[in-house]
Coordinates of N, CA and C in Angstrom, one line a residue:
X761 N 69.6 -47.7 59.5 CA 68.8 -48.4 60.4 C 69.6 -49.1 61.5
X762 N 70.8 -48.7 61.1 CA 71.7 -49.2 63.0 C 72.7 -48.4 62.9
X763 N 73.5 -48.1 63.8 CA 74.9 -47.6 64.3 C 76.2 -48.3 64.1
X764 N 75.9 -49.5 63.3 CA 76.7 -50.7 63.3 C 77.8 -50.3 62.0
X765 N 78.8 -50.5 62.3 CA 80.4 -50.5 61.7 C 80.5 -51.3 60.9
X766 N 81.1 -51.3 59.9 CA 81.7 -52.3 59.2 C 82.8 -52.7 59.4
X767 N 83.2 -53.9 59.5 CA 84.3 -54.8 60.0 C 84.8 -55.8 59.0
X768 N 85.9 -56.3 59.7 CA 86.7 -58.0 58.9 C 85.6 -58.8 58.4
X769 N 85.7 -59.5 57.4 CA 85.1 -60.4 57.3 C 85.1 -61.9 58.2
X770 N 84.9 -62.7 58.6 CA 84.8 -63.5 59.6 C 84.3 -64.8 58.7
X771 N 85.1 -65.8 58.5 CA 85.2 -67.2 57.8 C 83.8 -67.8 59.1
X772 N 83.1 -68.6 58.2 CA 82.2 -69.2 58.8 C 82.3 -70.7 58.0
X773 N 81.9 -71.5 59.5 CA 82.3 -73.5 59.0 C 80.8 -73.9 58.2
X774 N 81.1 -75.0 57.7 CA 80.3 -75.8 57.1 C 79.3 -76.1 57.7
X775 N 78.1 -76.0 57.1 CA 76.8 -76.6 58.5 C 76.7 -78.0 58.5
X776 N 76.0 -78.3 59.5 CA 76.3 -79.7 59.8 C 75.4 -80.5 58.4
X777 N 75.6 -81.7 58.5 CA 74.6 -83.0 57.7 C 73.3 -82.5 57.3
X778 N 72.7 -82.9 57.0 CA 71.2 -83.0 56.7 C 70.5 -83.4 57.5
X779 N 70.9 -84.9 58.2 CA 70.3 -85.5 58.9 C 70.4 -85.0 60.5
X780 N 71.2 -84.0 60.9 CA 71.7 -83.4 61.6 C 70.7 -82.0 62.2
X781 N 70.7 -81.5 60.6 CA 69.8 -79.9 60.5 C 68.0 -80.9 60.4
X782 N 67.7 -81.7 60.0 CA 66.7 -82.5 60.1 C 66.0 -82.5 61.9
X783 N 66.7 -82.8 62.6 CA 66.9 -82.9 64.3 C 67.0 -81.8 64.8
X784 N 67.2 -80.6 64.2 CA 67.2 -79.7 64.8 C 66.0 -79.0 64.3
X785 N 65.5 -79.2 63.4 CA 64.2 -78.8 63.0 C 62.9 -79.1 63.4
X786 N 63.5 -80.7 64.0 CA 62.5 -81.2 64.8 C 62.3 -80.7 66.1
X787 N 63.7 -80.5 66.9 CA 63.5 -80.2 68.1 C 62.7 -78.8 68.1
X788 N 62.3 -78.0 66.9 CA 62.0 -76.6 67.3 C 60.5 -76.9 66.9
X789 N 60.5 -78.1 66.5 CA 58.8 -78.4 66.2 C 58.6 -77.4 64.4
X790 N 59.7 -77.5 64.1 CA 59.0 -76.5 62.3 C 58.5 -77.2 61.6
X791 N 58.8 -78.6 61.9 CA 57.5 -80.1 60.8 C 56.4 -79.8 61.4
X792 N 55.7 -79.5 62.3 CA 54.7 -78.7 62.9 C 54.0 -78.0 62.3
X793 N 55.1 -76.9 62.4 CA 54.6 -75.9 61.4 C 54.3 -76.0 59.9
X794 N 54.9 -76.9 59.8 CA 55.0 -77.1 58.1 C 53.5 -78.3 57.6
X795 N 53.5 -78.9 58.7 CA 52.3 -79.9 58.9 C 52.9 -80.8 58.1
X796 N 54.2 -81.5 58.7 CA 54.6 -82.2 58.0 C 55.3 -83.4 59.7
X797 N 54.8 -84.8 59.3 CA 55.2 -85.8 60.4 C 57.4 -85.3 60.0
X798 N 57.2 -85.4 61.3 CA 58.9 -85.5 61.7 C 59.5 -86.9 61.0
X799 N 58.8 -88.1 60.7 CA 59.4 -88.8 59.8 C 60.0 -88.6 58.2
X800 N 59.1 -88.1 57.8 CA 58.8 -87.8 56.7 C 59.8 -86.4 56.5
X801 N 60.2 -85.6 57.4 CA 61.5 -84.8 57.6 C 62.5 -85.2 57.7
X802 N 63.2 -86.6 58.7 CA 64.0 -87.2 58.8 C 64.3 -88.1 57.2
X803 N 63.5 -88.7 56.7 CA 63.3 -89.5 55.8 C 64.1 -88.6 54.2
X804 N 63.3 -87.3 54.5 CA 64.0 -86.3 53.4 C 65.8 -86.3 53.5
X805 N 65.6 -86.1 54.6 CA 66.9 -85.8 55.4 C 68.1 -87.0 54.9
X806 N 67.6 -87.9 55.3 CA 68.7 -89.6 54.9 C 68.6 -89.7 53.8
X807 N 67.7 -89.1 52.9 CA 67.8 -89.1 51.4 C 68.8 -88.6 50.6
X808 N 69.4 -87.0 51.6 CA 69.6 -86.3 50.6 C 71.6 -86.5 51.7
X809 N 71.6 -87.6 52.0 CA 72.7 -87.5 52.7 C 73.7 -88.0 51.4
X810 N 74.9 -87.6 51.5 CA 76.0 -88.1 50.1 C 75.5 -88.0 48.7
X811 N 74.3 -86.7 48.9 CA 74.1 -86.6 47.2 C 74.2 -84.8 47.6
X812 N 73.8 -84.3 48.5 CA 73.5 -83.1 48.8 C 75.3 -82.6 48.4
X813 N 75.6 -81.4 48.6 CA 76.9 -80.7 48.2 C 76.9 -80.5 49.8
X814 N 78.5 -80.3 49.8 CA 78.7 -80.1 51.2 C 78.7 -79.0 51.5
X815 N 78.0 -78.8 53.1 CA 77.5 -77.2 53.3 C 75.8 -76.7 52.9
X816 N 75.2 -77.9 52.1 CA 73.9 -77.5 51.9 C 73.3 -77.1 52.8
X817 N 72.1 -76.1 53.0 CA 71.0 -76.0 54.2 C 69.7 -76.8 53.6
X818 N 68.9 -77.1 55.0 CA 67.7 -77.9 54.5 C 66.9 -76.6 55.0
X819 N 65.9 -76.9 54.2 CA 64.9 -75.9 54.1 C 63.8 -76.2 54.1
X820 N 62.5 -75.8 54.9 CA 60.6 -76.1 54.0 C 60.5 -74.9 53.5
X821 N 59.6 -74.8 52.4 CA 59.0 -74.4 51.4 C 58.4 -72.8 52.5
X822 N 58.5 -72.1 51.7 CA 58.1 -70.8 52.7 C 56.3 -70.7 52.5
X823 N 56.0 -71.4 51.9 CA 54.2 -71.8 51.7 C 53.5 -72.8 52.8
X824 N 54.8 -73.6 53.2 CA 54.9 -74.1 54.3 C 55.1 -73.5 55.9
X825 N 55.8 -72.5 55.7 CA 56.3 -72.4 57.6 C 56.8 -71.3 56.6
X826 N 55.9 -70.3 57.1 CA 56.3 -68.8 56.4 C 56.9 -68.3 57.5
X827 N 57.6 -67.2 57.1 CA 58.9 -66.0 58.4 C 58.0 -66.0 59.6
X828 N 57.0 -65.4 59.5 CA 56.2 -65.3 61.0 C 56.8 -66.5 61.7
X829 N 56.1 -67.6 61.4 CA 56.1 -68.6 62.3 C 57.6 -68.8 62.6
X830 N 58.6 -69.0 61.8 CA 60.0 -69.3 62.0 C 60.8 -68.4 62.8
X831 N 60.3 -67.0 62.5 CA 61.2 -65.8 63.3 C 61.6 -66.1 64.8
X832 N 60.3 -66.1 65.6 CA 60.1 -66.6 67.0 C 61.0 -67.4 67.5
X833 N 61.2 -68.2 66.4 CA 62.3 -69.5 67.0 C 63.6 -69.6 67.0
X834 N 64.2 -68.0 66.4 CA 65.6 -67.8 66.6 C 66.0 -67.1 67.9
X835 N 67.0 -67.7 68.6 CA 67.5 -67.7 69.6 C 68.9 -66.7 69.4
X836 N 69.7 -65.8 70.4 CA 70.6 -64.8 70.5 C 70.7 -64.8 71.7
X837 N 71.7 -65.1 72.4 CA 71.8 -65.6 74.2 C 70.2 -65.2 74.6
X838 N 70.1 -66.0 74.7 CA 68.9 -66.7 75.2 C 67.0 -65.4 74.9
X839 N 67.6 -64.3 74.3 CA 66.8 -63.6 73.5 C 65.9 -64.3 72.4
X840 N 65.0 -64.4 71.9 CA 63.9 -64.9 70.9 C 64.0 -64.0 69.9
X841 N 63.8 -64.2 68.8 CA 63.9 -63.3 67.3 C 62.1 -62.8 67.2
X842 N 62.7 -61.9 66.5 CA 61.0 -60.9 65.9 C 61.1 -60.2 64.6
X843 N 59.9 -60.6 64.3 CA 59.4 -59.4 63.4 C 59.3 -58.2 63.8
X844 N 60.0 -56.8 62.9 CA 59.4 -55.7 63.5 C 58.0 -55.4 63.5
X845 N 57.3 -54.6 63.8 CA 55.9 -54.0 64.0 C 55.6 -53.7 63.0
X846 N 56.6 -53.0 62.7 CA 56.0 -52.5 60.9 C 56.2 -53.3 59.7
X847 N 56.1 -54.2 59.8 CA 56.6 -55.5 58.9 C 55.2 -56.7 59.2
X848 N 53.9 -56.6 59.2 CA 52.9 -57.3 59.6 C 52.7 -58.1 58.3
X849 N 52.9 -57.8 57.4 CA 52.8 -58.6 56.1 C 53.6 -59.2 55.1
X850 N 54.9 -59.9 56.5 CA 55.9 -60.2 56.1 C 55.3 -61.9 55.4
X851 N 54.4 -62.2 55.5 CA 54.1 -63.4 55.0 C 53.6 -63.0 53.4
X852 N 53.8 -61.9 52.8 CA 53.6 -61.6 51.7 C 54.3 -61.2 50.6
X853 N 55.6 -61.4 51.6 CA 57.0 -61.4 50.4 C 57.1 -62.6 50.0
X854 N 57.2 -62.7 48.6 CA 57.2 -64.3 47.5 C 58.8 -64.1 47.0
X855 N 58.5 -65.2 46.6 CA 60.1 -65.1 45.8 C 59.8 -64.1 44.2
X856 N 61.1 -63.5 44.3 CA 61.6 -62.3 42.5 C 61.5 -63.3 41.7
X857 N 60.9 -62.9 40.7 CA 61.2 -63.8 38.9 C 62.3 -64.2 39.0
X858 N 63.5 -63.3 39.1 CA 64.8 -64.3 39.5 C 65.2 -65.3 39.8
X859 N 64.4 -65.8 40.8 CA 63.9 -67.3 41.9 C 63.6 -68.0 41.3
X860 N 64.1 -68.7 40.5 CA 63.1 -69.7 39.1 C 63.3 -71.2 39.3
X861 N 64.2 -71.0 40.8 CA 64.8 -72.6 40.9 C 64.0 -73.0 41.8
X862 N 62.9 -72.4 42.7 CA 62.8 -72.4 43.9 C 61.4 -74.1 43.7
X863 N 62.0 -75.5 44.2 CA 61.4 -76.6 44.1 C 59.8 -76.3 44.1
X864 N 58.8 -77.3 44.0 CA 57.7 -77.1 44.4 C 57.2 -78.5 45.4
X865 N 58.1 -78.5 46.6 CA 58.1 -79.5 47.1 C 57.4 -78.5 48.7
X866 N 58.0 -79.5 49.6 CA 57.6 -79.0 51.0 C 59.0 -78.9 51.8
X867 N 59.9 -80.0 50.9 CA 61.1 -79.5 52.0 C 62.3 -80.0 50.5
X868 N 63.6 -78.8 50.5 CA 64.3 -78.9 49.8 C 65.6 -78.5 50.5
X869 N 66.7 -78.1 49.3 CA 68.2 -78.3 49.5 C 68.5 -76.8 48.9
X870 N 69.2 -76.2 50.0 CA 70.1 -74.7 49.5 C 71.5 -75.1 49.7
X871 N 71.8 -74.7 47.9 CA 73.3 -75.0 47.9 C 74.1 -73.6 48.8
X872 N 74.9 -74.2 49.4 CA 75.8 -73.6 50.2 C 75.3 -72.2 50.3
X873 N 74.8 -71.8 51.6 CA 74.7 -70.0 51.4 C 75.9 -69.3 51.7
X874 N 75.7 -68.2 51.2 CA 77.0 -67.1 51.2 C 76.3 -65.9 51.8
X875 N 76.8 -65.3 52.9 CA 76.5 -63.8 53.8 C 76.6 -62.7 52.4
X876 N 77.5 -62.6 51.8 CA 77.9 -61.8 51.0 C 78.5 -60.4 51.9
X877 N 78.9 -60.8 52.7 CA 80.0 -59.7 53.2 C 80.7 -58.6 52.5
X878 N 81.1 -58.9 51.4 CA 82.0 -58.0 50.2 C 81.1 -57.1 49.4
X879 N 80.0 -57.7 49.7 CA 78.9 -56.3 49.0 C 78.4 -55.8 49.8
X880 N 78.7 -55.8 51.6 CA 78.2 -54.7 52.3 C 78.4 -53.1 51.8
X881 N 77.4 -52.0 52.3 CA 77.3 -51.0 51.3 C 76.9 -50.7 50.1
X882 N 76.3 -52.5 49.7 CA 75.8 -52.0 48.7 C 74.0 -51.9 48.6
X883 N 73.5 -51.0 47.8 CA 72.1 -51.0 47.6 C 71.4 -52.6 47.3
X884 N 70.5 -53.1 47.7 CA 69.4 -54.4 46.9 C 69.5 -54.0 45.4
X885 N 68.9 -52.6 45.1 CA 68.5 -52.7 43.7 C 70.5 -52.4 42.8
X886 N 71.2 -52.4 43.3 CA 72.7 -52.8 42.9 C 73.0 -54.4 42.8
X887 N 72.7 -54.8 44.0 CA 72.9 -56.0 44.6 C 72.7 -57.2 43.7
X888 N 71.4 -56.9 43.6 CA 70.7 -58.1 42.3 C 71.1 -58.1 40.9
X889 N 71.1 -57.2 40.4 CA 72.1 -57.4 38.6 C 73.6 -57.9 39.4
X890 N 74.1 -58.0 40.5 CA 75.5 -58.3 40.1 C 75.7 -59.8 40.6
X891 N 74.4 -60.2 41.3 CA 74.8 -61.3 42.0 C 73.9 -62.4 40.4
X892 N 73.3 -62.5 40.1 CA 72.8 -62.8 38.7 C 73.8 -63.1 37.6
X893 N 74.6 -61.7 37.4 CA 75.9 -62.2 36.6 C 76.5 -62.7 37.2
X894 N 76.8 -63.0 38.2 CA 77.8 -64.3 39.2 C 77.0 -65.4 39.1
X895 N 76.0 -65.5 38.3 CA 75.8 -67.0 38.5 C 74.7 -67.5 39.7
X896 N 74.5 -66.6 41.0 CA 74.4 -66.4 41.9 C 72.2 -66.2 42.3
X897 N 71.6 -66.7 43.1 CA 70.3 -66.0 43.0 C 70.4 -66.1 44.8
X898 N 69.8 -64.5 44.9 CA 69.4 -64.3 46.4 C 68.9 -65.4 47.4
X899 N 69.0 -65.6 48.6 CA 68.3 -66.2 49.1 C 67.2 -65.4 49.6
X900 N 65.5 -66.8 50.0 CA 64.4 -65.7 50.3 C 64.6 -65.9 51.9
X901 N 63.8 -65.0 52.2 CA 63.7 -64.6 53.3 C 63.8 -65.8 54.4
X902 N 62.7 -66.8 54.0 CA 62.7 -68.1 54.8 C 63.7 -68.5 55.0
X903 N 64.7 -68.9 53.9 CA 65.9 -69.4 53.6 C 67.1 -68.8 54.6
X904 N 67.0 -67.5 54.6 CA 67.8 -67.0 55.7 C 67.8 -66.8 56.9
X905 N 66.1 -67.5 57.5 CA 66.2 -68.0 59.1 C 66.0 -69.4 59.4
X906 N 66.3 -69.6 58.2 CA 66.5 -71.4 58.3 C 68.0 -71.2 58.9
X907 N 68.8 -70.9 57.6 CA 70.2 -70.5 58.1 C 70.5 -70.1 59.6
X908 N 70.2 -68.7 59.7 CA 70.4 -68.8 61.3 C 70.0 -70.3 62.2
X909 N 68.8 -70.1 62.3 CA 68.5 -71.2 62.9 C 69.4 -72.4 63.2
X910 N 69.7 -72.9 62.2 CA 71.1 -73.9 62.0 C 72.0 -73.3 62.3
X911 N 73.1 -72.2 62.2 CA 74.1 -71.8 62.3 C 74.0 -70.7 62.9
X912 N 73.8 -70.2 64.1 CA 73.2 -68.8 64.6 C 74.8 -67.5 64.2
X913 N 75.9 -68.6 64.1 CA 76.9 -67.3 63.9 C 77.1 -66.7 62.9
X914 N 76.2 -67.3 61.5 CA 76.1 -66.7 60.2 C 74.9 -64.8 61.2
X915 N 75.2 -64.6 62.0 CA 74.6 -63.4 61.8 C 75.2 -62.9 63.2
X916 N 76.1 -61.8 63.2 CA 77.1 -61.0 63.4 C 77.1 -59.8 63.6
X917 N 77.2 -59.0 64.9 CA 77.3 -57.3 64.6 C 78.1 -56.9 63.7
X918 N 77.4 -56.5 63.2 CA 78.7 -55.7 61.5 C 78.2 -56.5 60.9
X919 N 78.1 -57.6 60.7 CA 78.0 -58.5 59.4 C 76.7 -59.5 59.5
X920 N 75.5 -58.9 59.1 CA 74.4 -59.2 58.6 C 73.9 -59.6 57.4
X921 N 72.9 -59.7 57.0 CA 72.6 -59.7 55.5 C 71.0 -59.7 55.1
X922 N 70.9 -59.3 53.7 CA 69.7 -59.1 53.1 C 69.0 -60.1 52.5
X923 N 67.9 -60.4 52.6 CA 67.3 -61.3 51.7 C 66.3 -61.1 50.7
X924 N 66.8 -60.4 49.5 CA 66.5 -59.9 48.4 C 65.7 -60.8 47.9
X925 N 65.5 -62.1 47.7 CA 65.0 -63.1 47.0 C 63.8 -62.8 47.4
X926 N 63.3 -62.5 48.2 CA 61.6 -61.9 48.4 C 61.7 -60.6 48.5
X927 N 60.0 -60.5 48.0 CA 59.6 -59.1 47.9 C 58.0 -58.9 47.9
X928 N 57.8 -58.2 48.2 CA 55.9 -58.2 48.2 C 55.5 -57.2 46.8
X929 N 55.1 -57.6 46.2 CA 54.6 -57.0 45.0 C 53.1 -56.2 45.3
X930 N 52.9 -55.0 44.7 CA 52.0 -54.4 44.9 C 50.8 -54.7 44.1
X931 N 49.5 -54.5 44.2 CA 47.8 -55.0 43.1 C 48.9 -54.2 41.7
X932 N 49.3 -53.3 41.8 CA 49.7 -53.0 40.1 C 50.6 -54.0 39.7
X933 N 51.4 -54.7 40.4 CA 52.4 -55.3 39.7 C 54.0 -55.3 40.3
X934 N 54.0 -53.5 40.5 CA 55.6 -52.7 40.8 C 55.4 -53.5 42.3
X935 N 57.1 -53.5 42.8 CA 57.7 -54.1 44.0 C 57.5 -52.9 45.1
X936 N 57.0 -52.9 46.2 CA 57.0 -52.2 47.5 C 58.7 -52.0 47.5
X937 N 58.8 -50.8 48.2 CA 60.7 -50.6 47.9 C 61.3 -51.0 49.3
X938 N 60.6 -51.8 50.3 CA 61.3 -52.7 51.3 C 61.8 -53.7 51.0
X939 N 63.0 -54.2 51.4 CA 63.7 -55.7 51.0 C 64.0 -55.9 52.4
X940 N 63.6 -57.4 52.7 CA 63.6 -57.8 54.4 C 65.2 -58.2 54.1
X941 N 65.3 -58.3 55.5 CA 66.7 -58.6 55.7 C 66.6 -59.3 57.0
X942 N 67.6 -60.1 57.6 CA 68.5 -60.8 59.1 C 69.5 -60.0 60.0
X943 N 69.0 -59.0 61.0 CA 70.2 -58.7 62.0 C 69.6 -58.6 63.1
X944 N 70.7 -58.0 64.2 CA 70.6 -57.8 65.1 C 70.1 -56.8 65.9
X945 N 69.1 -56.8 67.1 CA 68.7 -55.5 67.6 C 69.1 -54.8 68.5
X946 N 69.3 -53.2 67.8 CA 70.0 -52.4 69.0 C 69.3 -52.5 70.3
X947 N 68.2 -52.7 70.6 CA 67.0 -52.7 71.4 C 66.6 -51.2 71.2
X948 N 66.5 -50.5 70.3 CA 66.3 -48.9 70.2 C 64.7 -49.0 69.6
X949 N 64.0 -47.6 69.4 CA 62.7 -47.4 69.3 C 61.7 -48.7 69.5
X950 N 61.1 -49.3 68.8 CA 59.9 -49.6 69.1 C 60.5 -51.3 69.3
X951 N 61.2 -51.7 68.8 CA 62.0 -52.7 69.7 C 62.0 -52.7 70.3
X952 N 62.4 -51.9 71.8 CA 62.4 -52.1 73.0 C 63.4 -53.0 73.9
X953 N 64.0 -52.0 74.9 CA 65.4 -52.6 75.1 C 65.2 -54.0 75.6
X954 N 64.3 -54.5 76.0 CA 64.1 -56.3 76.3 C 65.1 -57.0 75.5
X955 N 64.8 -56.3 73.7 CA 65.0 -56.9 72.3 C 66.7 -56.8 72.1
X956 N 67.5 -55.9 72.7 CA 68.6 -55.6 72.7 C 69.4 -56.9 72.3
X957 N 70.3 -57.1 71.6 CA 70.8 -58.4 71.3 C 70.4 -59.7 70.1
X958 N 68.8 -59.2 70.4 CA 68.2 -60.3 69.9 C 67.9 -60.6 68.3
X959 N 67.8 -61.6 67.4 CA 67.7 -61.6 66.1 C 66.6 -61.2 65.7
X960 N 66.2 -59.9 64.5 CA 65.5 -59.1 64.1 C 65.5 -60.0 62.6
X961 N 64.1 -59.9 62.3 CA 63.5 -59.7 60.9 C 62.8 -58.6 60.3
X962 N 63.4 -57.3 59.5 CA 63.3 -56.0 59.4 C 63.7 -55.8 57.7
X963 N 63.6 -54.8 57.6 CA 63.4 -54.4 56.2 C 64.7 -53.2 55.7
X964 N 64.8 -52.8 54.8 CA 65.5 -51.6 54.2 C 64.7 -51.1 52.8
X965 N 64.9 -50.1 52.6 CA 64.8 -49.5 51.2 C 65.5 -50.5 50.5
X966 N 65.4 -50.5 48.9 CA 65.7 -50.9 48.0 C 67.2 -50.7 47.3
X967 N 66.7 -48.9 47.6 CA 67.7 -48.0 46.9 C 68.8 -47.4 48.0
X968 N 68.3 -47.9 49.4 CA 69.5 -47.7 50.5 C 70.7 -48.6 50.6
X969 N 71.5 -47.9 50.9 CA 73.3 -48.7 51.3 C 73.3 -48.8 53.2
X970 N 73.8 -49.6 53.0 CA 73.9 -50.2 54.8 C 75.4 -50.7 54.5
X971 N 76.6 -50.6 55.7 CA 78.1 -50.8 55.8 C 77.9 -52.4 56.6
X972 N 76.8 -52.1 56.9 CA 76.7 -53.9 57.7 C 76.1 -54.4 57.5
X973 N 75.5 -54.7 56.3 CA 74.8 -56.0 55.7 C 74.8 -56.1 54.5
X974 N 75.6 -57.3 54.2 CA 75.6 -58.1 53.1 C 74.6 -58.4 52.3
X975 N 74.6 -59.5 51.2 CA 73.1 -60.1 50.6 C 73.5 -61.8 50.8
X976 N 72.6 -62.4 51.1 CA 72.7 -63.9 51.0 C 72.6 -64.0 49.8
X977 N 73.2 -65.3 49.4 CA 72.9 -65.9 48.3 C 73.2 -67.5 48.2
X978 N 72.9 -68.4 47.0 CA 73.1 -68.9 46.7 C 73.3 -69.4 45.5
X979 N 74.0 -70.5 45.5 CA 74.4 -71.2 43.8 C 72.5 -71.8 43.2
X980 N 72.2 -72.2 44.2 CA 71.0 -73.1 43.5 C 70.3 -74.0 44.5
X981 N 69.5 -74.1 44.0 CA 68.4 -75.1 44.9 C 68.0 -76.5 44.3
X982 N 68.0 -77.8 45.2 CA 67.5 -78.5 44.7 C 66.4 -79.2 45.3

């Protein structure tokens, strides 16, 4: 699904505070979206300052401010992020049984994310038994445009990533074999070269290997 190389890995810094990623949430209006007062965001925020792990992301609940609404609001020199076309029911990927940590709050704490760089090439349905025995559970989808959002350089030509932690399950039960993922657009087919540059919310097979995209993950949620 791109032309994209695999490359160095590229060290990425610490995201900022809480109270920090809190203000930037607000400036994009996602307490809004979330229907939640900007106090009551800030308030979470100064809560979780000197107890949070360093490098945490703040997050709302994806029941709250599902990928649709959040996509729009990623920025890539001065491009806007999208959903692909074929992806209209991206508000219907939930979190895997795997996800068992995931709060039942409106706004929580992701321990430190990881691009997972080192498992570029590899399949989702690989991906997930190995990141499990690491201790490790995907991040969902939401979770990984929160991240950009906060840190737009967590997403890289060559080095993208998957967000395996959702999935849309079918009326029988079995998983649709798309796993959304975070990159960048060539501006090619129905993208449209406008989109060239710009941050993509897009899918892969299950059972496909991609040389440029990783899996997010994380230690845990609180």
């Amino acid at each position: 699904m791109s032309d994209n190389a695999h490359a160095t890995t590229t060290a990425l810094p610490l995201l900022p505070s809480p109270t920090v990623q809190a203000e930037r949430l607000v400036e994009l209006g996602v307490h809004e979206i979330a229907g939640l007062d900007a106090a009551a965001l800030r308030d979470f925020a100064g809560s979780a300052e000197g107890t949070a792990g360093e490098g945490a992301l703040l997050a709302v609940h994806p029941d709250r401010a599902p990928a649709s609404a959040l996509a729009p609001l990623l920025r890539r020199d001065d491009r806007a992020g999208f959903v692909v076309v074929d992806m209209t029911d991206v508000d219907l990927f939930t979190p895997v049984d795997t996800v068992t940590d995931l709060p039942d709050a409106p706004l929580y704490l992701v321990d430190r994310p990881d691009r997972g760089d080192e498992m570029a090439n590899w399949s989702p349905d690989e991906a997930l038994p190995a990141l499990t025995e690491r201790g490790r559970t995907p991040l969902l989808l939401t979770e990984g445009i929160h991240w950009v959002l906060q840190q737009p350089a967590a997403l890289e030509h060559n080095h993208c990533f998957m967000t395996i932690g959702s999935r849309l399950r079918k009326p029988n039960g079995s998983l649709d074999a798309r796993t959304p993922a975070v990159w960048i657009s060539n501006g090619t087919g129905r993208d449209g070269r406008e989109r060239r540059g710009a941050p993509k919310v897009g899918w892969c097979w299950a059972g496909n290997r991609h040389t440029w995209l990783g899996f997010g993950s994380t230690g845990g949620r609180d």
